CSV table of C-alpha atoms in Angstrom, one decimal:
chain,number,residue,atom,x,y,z
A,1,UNK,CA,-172.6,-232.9,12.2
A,2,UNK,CA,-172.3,-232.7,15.9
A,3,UNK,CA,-173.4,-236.3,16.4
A,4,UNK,CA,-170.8,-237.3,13.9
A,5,UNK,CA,-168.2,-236.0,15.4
A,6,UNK,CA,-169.2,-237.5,18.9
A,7,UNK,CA,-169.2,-240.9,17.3
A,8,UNK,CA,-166.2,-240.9,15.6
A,9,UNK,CA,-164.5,-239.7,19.0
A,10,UNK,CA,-166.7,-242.3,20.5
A,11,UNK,CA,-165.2,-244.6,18.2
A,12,UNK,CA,-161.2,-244.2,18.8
A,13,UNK,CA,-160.9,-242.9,22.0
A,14,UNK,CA,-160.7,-246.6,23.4
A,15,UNK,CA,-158.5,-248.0,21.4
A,16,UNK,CA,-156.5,-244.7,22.0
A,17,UNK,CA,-156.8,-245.6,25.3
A,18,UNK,CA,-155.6,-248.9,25.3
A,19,UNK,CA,-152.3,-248.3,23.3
A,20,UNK,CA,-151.6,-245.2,26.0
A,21,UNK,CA,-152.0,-248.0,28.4
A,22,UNK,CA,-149.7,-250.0,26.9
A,23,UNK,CA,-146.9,-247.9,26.2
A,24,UNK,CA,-147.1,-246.9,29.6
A,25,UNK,CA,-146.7,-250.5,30.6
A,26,UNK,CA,-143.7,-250.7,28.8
A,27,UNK,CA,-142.2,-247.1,29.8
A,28,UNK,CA,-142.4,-247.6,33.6
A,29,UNK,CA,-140.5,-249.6,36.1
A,30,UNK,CA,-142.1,-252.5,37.5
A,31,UNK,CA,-141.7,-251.3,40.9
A,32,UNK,CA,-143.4,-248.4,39.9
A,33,UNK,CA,-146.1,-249.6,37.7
A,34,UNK,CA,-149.0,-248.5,40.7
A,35,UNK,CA,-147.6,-245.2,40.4
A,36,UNK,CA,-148.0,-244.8,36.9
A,37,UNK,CA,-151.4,-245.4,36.2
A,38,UNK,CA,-152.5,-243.9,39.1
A,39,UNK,CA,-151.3,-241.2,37.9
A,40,UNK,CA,-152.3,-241.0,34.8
A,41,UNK,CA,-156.1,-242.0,35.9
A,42,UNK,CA,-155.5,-238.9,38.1
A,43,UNK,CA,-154.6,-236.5,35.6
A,44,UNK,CA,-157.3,-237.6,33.2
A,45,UNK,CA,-159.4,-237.3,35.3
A,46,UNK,CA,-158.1,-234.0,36.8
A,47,UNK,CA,-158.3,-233.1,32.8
A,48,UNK,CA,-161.7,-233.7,32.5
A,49,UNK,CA,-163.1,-232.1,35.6
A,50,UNK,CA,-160.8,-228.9,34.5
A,51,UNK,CA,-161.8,-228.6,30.7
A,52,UNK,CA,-165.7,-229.4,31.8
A,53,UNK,CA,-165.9,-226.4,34.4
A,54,UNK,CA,-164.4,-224.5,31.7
A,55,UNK,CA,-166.9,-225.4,29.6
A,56,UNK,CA,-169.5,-224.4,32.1
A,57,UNK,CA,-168.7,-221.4,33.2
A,58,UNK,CA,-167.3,-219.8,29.8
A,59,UNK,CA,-168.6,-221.6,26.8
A,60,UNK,CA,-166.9,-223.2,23.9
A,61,UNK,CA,-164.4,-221.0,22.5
A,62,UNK,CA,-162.9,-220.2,26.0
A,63,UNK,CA,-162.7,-223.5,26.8
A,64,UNK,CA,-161.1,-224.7,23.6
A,65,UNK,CA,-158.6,-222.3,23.9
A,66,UNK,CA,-158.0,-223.0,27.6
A,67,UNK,CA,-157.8,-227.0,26.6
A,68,UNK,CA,-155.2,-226.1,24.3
A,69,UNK,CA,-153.3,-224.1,26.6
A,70,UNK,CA,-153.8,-227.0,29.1
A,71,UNK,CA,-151.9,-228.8,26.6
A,72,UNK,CA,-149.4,-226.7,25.8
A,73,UNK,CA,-148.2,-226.5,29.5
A,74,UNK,CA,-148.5,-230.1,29.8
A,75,UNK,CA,-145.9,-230.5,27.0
A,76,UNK,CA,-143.8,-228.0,28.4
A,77,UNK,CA,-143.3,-229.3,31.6
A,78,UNK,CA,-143.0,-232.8,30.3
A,79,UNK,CA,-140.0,-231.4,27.8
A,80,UNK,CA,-138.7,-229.7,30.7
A,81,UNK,CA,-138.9,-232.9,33.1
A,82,UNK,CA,-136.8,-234.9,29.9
A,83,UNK,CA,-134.2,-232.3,29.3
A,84,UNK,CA,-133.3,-231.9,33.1
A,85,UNK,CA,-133.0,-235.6,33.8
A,86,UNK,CA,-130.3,-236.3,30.9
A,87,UNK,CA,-127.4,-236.7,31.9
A,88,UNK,CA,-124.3,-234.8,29.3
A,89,UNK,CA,-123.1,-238.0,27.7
A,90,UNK,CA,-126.2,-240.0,28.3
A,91,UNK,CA,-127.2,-240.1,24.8
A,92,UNK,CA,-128.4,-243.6,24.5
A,93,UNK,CA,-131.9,-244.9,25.6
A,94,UNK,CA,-131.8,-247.0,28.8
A,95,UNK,CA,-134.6,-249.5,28.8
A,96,UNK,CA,-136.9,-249.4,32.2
A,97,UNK,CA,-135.3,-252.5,33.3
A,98,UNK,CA,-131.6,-251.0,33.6
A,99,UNK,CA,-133.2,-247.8,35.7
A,100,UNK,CA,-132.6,-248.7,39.5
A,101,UNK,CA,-133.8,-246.4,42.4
């Protein structure tokens, strides 16, 4: 069952991937395009190293709940990051080519 499950993770994570990519692509600004994907190579990769030691020094059930909580923070701040950069009024969606630093 184990096997299965690794190959059916094995399976869609790259095309998971991919359409993360792409979204990104179409989210960011193109001066800060660099930026973006670096970061988020960095934080998947931060992720993994985090979630692995976890795994190492705890064993599964720890470190699924620690993943989750992981994930849980990550939403959090992310929520947090959307609801302080509105502006009262700015209801609309600005496309990434009308945002100018």
């Amino acid at each position: 069952m184990t096997l299965l499950g690794a190959a059916a993770v094995g399976f869609f994570l790259p095309p998971l991937g991919t359409y993360f990519s792409l979204v990104l692509d179409q989210l960011a600004p193109a001066h800060r395009r660099a930026e973006v994907f670096a970061l988020m190579r960095t934080a998947n990769a931060l992720g993994v190293i985090a979630i692995s030691g976890l795994l190492a020094i705890t064993g599964i059930t720890a470190a699924l709940s620690g993943s989750a909580l992981l994930m849980a923070v990550a939403t959090l701040l992310v929520a947090l990051t959307f609801v302080a950069g509105r502006r009262p009024g700015d209801w609309r969606h600005r496309s990434s080519a009308a945002v100018i630093d």
